[in-house]
Short mmCIF file of C-alpha atoms in Angstrom, two decimals:
data_model
loop_
_atom_site.label_atom_id
_atom_site.label_comp_id
_atom_site.label_asym_id
_atom_site.label_seq_id
_atom_site.Cartn_x
_atom_site.Cartn_y
_atom_site.Cartn_z
CA MET A 45 7.73 47.34 24.60
CA ASN A 46 9.56 50.19 26.33
CA LEU A 47 10.79 52.51 23.53
CA PRO A 48 14.30 53.28 24.96
CA VAL A 49 14.90 49.56 25.53
CA TRP A 50 13.71 48.72 22.02
CA ILE A 51 15.97 51.33 20.39
CA ALA A 52 18.99 50.27 22.49
CA ARG A 53 18.40 46.66 21.55
CA ARG A 54 18.23 47.61 17.90
CA TYR A 55 21.51 49.51 18.18
CA PHE A 56 23.27 46.49 19.69
CA PHE A 57 21.72 43.48 17.94
CA SER A 58 20.23 44.67 14.64
CA ARG A 59 23.04 46.39 12.79
CA LYS A 60 23.17 45.51 9.10
CA LYS A 61 26.93 45.85 9.05
CA ARG A 62 29.56 45.59 11.69
CA SER A 63 31.45 48.82 12.25
CA PHE A 64 34.45 49.52 14.45
CA ILE A 65 32.09 50.77 17.16
CA SER A 66 30.12 47.54 17.21
CA TRP A 67 33.28 45.45 17.40
CA LEU A 68 34.49 47.63 20.26
CA SER A 69 31.21 46.99 22.06
CA ILE A 70 31.64 43.24 21.60
CA LEU A 71 35.21 43.53 22.88
CA SER A 72 33.96 45.42 25.93
CA MET A 73 31.36 42.74 26.58
CA LEU A 74 34.02 40.03 26.35
CA GLY A 75 36.25 42.00 28.72
CA VAL A 76 33.49 42.21 31.30
CA GLY A 77 32.81 38.50 30.88
CA VAL A 78 36.46 37.47 31.25
CA GLY A 79 36.94 39.71 34.28
CA THR A 80 33.80 38.40 35.94
CA MET A 81 34.72 34.78 35.22
CA ALA A 82 38.26 35.25 36.58
CA LEU A 83 36.96 36.92 39.72
CA VAL A 84 34.49 34.11 40.44
CA VAL A 85 37.16 31.43 39.90
CA VAL A 86 39.83 33.15 42.00
CA LEU A 87 37.48 33.88 44.91
CA SER A 88 36.29 30.27 44.83
CA VAL A 89 39.88 29.00 44.92
CA PHE A 90 40.61 31.10 48.01
CA ASN A 91 37.40 29.80 49.60
CA GLY A 92 38.58 26.28 48.79
CA MET A 93 41.98 26.89 50.37
CA GLU A 94 40.33 28.21 53.53
CA GLU A 95 38.02 25.21 53.69
CA LEU A 96 40.94 22.83 53.06
CA ASN A 97 42.84 24.31 56.01
CA ARG A 98 39.75 23.89 58.20
CA GLN A 99 39.57 20.23 57.23
CA ILE A 100 43.28 19.77 58.00
CA PHE A 101 42.99 21.42 61.40
CA LYS A 102 39.87 19.38 62.13
CA THR A 103 41.93 16.22 61.73
CA PHE A 104 44.18 17.11 64.68
CA GLU A 105 42.74 19.96 66.75
CA ALA A 106 39.68 19.92 68.99
CA ASP A 107 36.48 21.90 68.54
CA MET A 108 37.23 23.93 71.69
CA THR A 109 40.46 24.37 73.63
CA VAL A 110 40.75 25.68 77.19
CA ALA A 111 44.16 27.27 77.88
CA PRO A 112 45.61 29.66 80.48
CA LYS A 113 45.75 33.37 79.71
CA GLN A 114 49.21 33.53 81.28
CA GLY A 115 51.80 30.81 81.58
CA LYS A 116 51.65 27.42 79.94
CA ARG A 117 49.96 25.20 82.56
CA PHE A 118 47.13 25.29 85.08
CA LEU A 119 45.31 23.13 87.59
CA ALA A 120 42.31 21.18 86.28
CA PRO A 121 40.68 19.54 89.32
CA ALA A 122 38.10 16.81 88.97
CA ALA A 123 35.28 19.20 89.91
CA LEU A 124 36.12 21.50 86.98
CA LEU A 125 36.34 18.57 84.57
CA ALA A 126 32.96 17.28 85.75
CA ARG A 127 31.31 20.68 85.22
CA LEU A 128 32.78 20.96 81.74
CA ARG A 129 31.59 17.47 80.79
CA GLN A 130 28.06 18.37 81.92
CA THR A 131 27.95 21.47 79.70
CA PRO A 132 25.27 21.12 76.97
CA GLY A 133 26.84 20.09 73.67
CA VAL A 134 30.07 18.65 75.13
CA SER A 135 30.77 15.15 73.83
CA LEU A 136 34.34 14.42 74.93
CA LEU A 137 36.95 16.12 77.13
CA THR A 138 40.67 15.35 76.86
CA SER A 139 43.35 16.52 79.28
CA VAL A 140 46.54 17.56 77.49
CA ALA A 141 50.12 18.11 78.70
CA GLN A 142 52.22 19.46 75.84
CA ASP A 143 55.76 20.87 75.49
CA ASN A 144 58.96 20.62 73.47
CA ALA A 145 61.30 17.73 74.28
CA LEU A 146 64.27 15.80 72.90
CA ALA A 147 63.63 12.39 71.33
CA ARG A 148 66.20 9.63 70.83
CA TYR A 149 65.81 6.46 68.84
CA GLY A 150 68.87 4.30 68.39
CA ASN A 151 71.73 6.63 67.52
CA ALA A 152 69.52 9.45 66.14
CA GLN A 153 67.92 12.33 68.01
CA THR A 154 65.67 15.30 67.21
CA VAL A 155 63.55 17.97 68.90
CA ILE A 156 59.87 17.06 69.04
CA ARG A 157 56.57 18.45 70.29
CA LEU A 158 55.37 15.94 72.87
CA LYS A 159 51.60 15.92 73.38
CA GLY A 160 50.32 13.86 76.27
CA VAL A 161 46.64 12.93 75.96
CA ASP A 162 44.03 10.91 77.86
CA ASP A 163 43.15 7.38 76.82
CA ASN A 164 39.85 8.73 75.44
CA TYR A 165 41.76 10.55 72.68
CA ALA A 166 41.26 7.56 70.39
CA GLN A 167 37.49 7.97 70.74
CA ARG A 168 37.72 11.28 68.87
CA GLN A 169 38.59 9.25 65.73
CA GLN A 170 40.44 12.22 64.27
CA LEU A 171 43.62 10.37 63.29
CA ASP A 172 41.91 7.24 61.95
CA SER A 173 42.19 8.44 58.34
CA SER A 174 45.72 9.83 58.83
CA MET A 175 47.48 6.70 60.09
CA LEU A 176 50.24 5.50 57.78
CA GLY A 177 51.06 2.39 59.77
CA GLY A 178 50.67 0.71 63.12
CA LYS A 179 47.82 1.24 65.57
CA LEU A 180 46.33 4.19 67.44
CA LEU A 181 47.32 2.86 70.86
CA PHE A 182 48.55 4.68 73.98
CA ARG A 183 48.51 2.14 76.80
CA ARG A 184 48.18 -1.64 77.08
CA ASP A 185 49.23 -4.09 79.79
CA GLY A 186 51.00 -1.33 81.71
CA VAL A 187 53.15 -0.33 78.70
CA ASN A 188 53.12 3.25 77.41
CA TYR A 189 52.96 3.64 73.63
CA ALA A 190 53.60 6.62 71.36
CA ILE A 191 52.14 7.72 68.03
CA VAL A 192 54.73 9.64 66.03
CA ALA A 193 54.34 11.98 63.06
CA ASP A 194 55.85 11.00 59.75
CA GLY A 195 58.47 13.76 60.04
CA VAL A 196 59.71 12.35 63.36
CA ARG A 197 59.80 8.86 61.89
CA ASN A 198 61.96 10.06 59.00
CA ASP A 199 64.31 12.04 61.27
CA LEU A 200 64.84 9.12 63.64
CA THR A 201 64.35 6.24 61.16
CA ILE A 202 61.67 4.70 63.34
CA SER A 203 60.07 1.36 62.55
CA PRO A 204 56.70 0.66 64.25
CA ILE A 205 57.39 -3.03 63.73
CA ASP A 206 60.50 -2.89 65.93
CA ILE A 207 59.13 -3.23 69.47
CA LEU A 208 62.57 -3.79 71.02
CA THR A 209 63.99 -0.32 70.32
CA PRO A 210 62.33 2.25 72.59
CA LEU A 211 61.67 5.90 71.77
CA GLU A 212 63.42 7.76 74.58
CA ILE A 213 62.03 11.21 75.47
CA LEU A 214 64.19 13.65 77.44
CA TYR A 215 63.02 16.82 79.18
CA PRO A 216 65.09 19.22 81.35
CA GLU A 217 64.54 18.61 85.05
CA SER A 218 63.36 21.67 86.93
CA GLY A 219 66.13 23.37 88.94
CA GLN A 220 68.93 21.35 87.35
CA THR A 221 71.72 22.58 85.07
CA PHE A 222 73.04 20.21 82.47
CA SER A 223 76.81 19.73 82.31
CA VAL A 224 79.38 16.98 81.89
CA LEU A 225 79.48 16.64 85.68
CA ASN A 226 75.67 16.47 85.87
CA PRO A 227 74.45 14.30 82.98
CA SER A 228 71.26 13.34 84.84
CA ALA A 229 69.71 16.81 84.51
CA PHE A 230 67.02 15.37 82.21
CA ASN A 231 63.86 13.47 83.05
CA ARG A 232 63.58 10.43 80.80
CA GLU A 233 60.66 8.36 79.60
CA ALA A 234 60.87 5.32 77.34
CA LEU A 235 57.93 4.69 74.98
CA THR A 236 57.16 1.98 72.45
CA VAL A 237 56.19 3.29 69.02
CA ALA A 238 52.75 1.96 68.11
CA GLY A 239 51.96 3.88 64.93
CA VAL A 240 52.79 6.67 62.48
CA PHE A 241 50.47 9.42 61.23
CA PHE A 242 50.72 12.14 58.62
CA ILE A 243 48.52 15.21 58.20
CA GLU A 244 50.74 17.99 56.86
CA SER A 245 54.11 19.60 57.60
CA LYS A 246 52.73 21.74 60.46
CA TYR A 247 52.33 18.59 62.58
CA ASP A 248 55.45 16.73 61.42
CA ASN A 249 57.27 17.15 64.76
CA PHE A 250 54.48 15.84 67.01
CA VAL A 251 54.63 12.75 69.21
CA LEU A 252 51.45 11.64 71.01
CA ALA A 253 51.81 9.80 74.31
CA PRO A 254 49.77 9.05 77.46
CA VAL A 255 49.18 12.17 79.55
CA SER A 256 50.43 10.39 82.68
CA ALA A 257 53.81 9.78 81.03
CA ALA A 258 53.96 13.38 79.82
CA ARG A 259 53.15 14.73 83.30
CA LYS A 260 55.87 12.58 84.84
CA LEU A 261 58.36 13.75 82.23
CA PHE A 262 57.49 17.44 82.61
CA GLY A 263 57.33 17.26 86.40
CA TYR A 264 53.63 18.21 86.52
CA LYS A 265 51.23 17.39 89.32
CA THR A 266 48.46 14.85 88.81
CA ASP A 267 45.83 17.46 87.89
CA GLU A 268 48.11 19.89 86.01
CA VAL A 269 47.58 20.34 82.27
CA THR A 270 48.62 22.74 79.51
CA SER A 271 45.15 22.65 77.94
CA LEU A 272 41.80 20.90 77.88
CA GLU A 273 40.50 19.82 74.48
CA ILE A 274 36.74 19.53 74.06
CA GLN A 275 34.83 17.82 71.27
CA LEU A 276 31.26 18.99 70.67
CA ARG A 277 28.32 16.93 69.56
CA PRO A 278 27.34 17.31 65.88
CA GLY A 279 24.96 20.23 65.34
CA THR A 280 26.01 22.08 68.50
CA ASN A 281 26.08 25.87 68.21
CA GLU A 282 29.78 26.67 68.69
CA VAL A 283 29.19 30.27 69.75
CA LYS A 284 26.77 29.32 72.54
CA ALA A 285 28.96 26.40 73.63
CA LYS A 286 32.00 28.67 73.79
CA GLN A 287 30.14 31.21 75.93
CA ALA A 288 28.88 28.50 78.29
CA LEU A 289 32.36 26.99 78.67
CA GLN A 290 33.93 30.39 79.26
CA GLY A 291 31.45 31.05 82.03
CA ILE A 292 32.53 27.82 83.75
CA VAL A 293 36.33 28.17 83.50
CA GLY A 294 36.41 31.79 84.72
CA GLU A 295 38.60 34.76 83.86
CA ASN A 296 42.03 33.13 84.28
CA LEU A 297 41.39 30.67 81.45
CA VAL A 298 40.36 31.31 77.87
CA VAL A 299 38.19 29.14 75.62
CA GLN A 300 39.21 29.17 71.96
CA SER A 301 37.56 27.55 68.98
CA ARG A 302 39.54 25.89 66.22
CA ASP A 303 39.26 29.04 64.11
CA ASP A 304 40.52 31.15 67.03
CA LEU A 305 43.68 29.05 67.23
CA ASN A 306 44.41 29.66 63.54
CA VAL A 307 43.07 33.19 63.18
CA ASP A 308 46.35 34.55 61.76
CA LEU A 309 46.32 32.08 58.88
CA TYR A 310 42.68 32.80 58.02
CA ARG A 311 43.36 36.54 58.19
CA ALA A 312 46.30 36.14 55.80
CA ILE A 313 44.16 34.15 53.35
CA ARG A 314 41.40 36.77 53.43
CA VAL A 315 43.81 39.68 52.99
CA GLU A 316 45.44 37.93 50.03
CA LYS A 317 42.00 37.17 48.63
CA LEU A 318 41.05 40.85 48.93
CA PHE A 319 44.15 42.13 47.13
CA VAL A 320 43.89 39.55 44.34
CA ALA A 321 40.21 40.45 43.90
CA LEU A 322 41.09 44.15 43.68
CA THR A 323 43.76 43.37 41.10
CA LEU A 324 41.37 41.37 38.95
CA SER A 325 38.77 44.12 39.29
CA PHE A 326 41.01 46.27 37.10
CA ILE A 327 40.17 43.94 34.20
CA ILE A 328 36.52 44.86 34.64
CA LEU A 329 37.51 48.51 34.95
CA VAL A 330 39.42 48.39 31.63
CA ALA A 331 36.43 46.75 29.98
CA SER A 332 34.21 49.47 31.43
CA ILE A 333 36.46 52.15 29.93
CA ASN A 334 36.00 50.42 26.57
CA ILE A 335 32.24 50.72 27.09
CA PHE A 336 32.71 54.42 27.77
CA PHE A 337 34.59 54.95 24.49
CA SER A 338 32.28 52.73 22.44
CA LEU A 339 29.17 54.60 23.70
CA SER A 340 30.86 57.98 23.18
CA MET A 341 31.58 57.08 19.54
CA LEU A 342 28.07 55.69 19.17
CA VAL A 343 26.69 59.04 20.33
CA ILE A 344 28.71 60.77 17.59
CA GLU A 345 27.59 58.23 14.98
CA LYS A 346 23.92 58.49 16.00
CA LYS A 347 23.84 62.27 16.37
CA ALA A 348 21.42 62.62 13.42
CA ASP A 349 19.14 59.93 14.91
CA ILE A 350 19.13 61.76 18.26
CA LEU A 351 18.10 65.03 16.57
CA ILE A 352 15.29 63.21 14.77
CA LEU A 353 14.11 61.76 18.10
CA TYR A 354 14.06 65.26 19.59
CA ALA A 355 12.09 66.48 16.58
CA LEU A 356 9.57 63.68 17.16
CA GLY A 357 9.08 64.80 20.76
CA ALA A 358 11.63 62.71 22.64
CA THR A 359 12.85 64.11 25.95
CA ARG A 360 16.40 64.28 27.26
CA GLN A 361 15.51 61.64 29.83
CA MET A 362 14.41 59.23 27.10
CA VAL A 363 17.61 59.74 25.07
CA ARG A 364 19.69 59.27 28.21
CA ARG A 365 17.84 56.04 28.97
CA ILE A 366 18.54 54.72 25.45
CA PHE A 367 22.31 54.89 25.90
CA LEU A 368 22.20 53.80 29.52
CA THR A 369 20.25 50.75 28.37
CA GLU A 370 22.86 50.17 25.64
CA GLY A 371 25.59 50.09 28.30
CA ALA A 372 23.45 47.89 30.51
CA ILE A 373 23.00 45.37 27.70
CA ILE A 374 26.75 45.14 27.24
CA ALA A 375 27.34 44.88 30.99
CA LEU A 376 24.55 42.39 31.71
CA THR A 377 25.43 40.14 28.77
CA GLY A 378 29.12 40.08 29.66
CA ALA A 379 28.57 39.73 33.42
CA LEU A 380 25.97 36.98 33.04
CA ALA A 381 28.13 35.01 30.61
CA GLY A 382 31.16 35.42 32.89
CA LEU A 383 29.22 34.33 35.97
CA ILE A 384 27.83 31.24 34.23
CA LEU A 385 31.21 30.24 32.81
CA GLY A 386 32.95 30.85 36.15
CA VAL A 387 30.40 28.74 38.02
CA VAL A 388 30.67 25.94 35.43
CA ILE A 389 34.48 25.90 35.74
CA CYS A 390 34.31 25.81 39.55
CA VAL A 391 31.69 23.05 39.61
CA ALA A 392 33.72 20.99 37.13
CA GLN A 393 36.90 21.49 39.19
CA GLU A 394 35.12 20.58 42.39
CA ASN A 395 33.65 17.37 40.94
CA TYR A 396 36.39 16.23 38.54
CA GLY A 397 39.56 18.12 39.63
CA PHE A 398 40.88 18.58 36.10
CA ILE A 399 43.42 21.22 37.23
CA ARG A 400 46.03 19.32 39.26
CA MET A 401 48.52 20.52 41.84
CA GLY A 402 51.38 18.89 39.94
CA MET A 403 53.22 17.86 43.14
CA ALA A 404 53.58 14.31 44.43
CA SER A 405 53.76 15.49 48.06
CA SER A 406 50.68 17.72 47.98
CA ILE A 407 47.87 17.08 50.46
CA VAL A 408 45.22 17.09 47.72
CA ASP A 409 45.57 16.13 44.07
CA ALA A 410 43.63 19.06 42.57
CA TYR A 411 43.16 22.72 43.42
CA PRO A 412 40.38 23.01 46.01
CA VAL A 413 37.45 25.28 45.15
CA ARG A 414 34.28 26.23 46.99
CA LEU A 415 31.55 28.38 45.50
CA ASP A 416 30.10 31.03 47.77
CA THR A 417 26.81 32.68 46.84
CA SER A 418 27.90 35.98 48.37
CA ASP A 419 31.02 36.06 46.15
CA ILE A 420 28.92 35.41 43.05
CA VAL A 421 26.43 38.14 43.94
CA LEU A 422 29.21 40.59 44.82
CA THR A 423 31.04 39.91 41.54
CA GLY A 424 27.91 40.35 39.47
CA VAL A 425 26.91 43.57 41.24
CA LEU A 426 30.46 44.95 40.91
CA SER A 427 30.56 44.24 37.18
CA ILE A 428 27.17 45.81 36.54
CA VAL A 429 27.64 48.87 38.77
CA VAL A 430 31.06 49.75 37.34
CA THR A 431 29.94 49.41 33.74
CA ILE A 432 26.68 51.31 34.31
CA LEU A 433 28.58 54.17 35.93
CA THR A 434 30.89 54.43 32.94
CA SER A 435 27.82 54.50 30.68
CA TRP A 436 26.39 57.55 32.44
CA PHE A 437 28.72 60.15 30.90
CA PRO A 438 28.16 59.12 27.24
CA ALA A 439 24.41 58.94 27.96
CA GLN A 440 24.49 62.44 29.44
CA ARG A 441 26.41 63.65 26.41
CA ALA A 442 23.75 62.14 24.13
CA ALA A 443 21.04 63.94 26.11
CA ASN A 444 22.80 67.26 25.51
CA VAL A 445 23.07 66.88 21.73
CA GLN A 446 21.71 69.97 20.02
#
């Protein structure tokens, strides 16, 4: 066995009596373990929150969205749509006409976000798991239907069962000024409510309707849209598909992935994750300072042993390695225990969800977590590097004992 490792192991594990220095070493080891465990858990929770948001957005938004760089609408002729549909990896293309409007139902009214979509929108099967009532229906027997968000239903007291009361959508007519003398300054469209969906509060003001009705309401031409939503086939490389689509639509339009549309939210989550990780890293730093003091006192306690080692022919490098190994034992034991415990907690939370949100209106019952190998490796390396660096100075002091 390597002599410095053997001596360091004897110092840590084979003491006949527990002194203050040994208890301080154990406390340092526990500090490293707690800090490492907390860091793994917190980083996994932030990963879970990011993944949860991706799942929420996936329920409503398309894989790729084509939108104008300037303005809010553009021409999408049949030739462009055909070229986009023929792009490798494209599964479904939906024309969208979207804008704010005023909705009336009975005696109630509210501002909504009207989203007109093609009939093929139902084939995306995104809202199938989010429907609270009714059917996902947009057109039947010449009648236009609407799918309303739960927030709109609550604001207007809508009943999908009531087919006699229409949902009236109003939109300002271009070039007209509303006044008492000109009450017809709004385009109007009557829709029958077919169903209600709920995803989360971000989409609570949405109303989905046929794109033809939305175009008529907004005063758009037949081939005018605000965006084109594209669903990709499973397993398609999003980066390559985005580049291919961008090459087709040209410079006046921009192709954005689902993550591009929500980049600000993801950036906020990552920044918050960074600052929380830095804050928790101070726990590991405090534990590392304890290692520094425990090794410094151990050097004083073992001064006679160090002199004997020198008398037996030990070199300064060997003595330095003994105390560096002592610090490494503390760091490795604490970091490994913390990593294992953190992973166990995250796996248990992911499978059993024993830590609940505590809110009846929350999207998920338990805190979401997702383990990331890179976070585990980074946490372990951080714990070991910081504690080893703090062990260097006591080890150097031991090497200089005369």
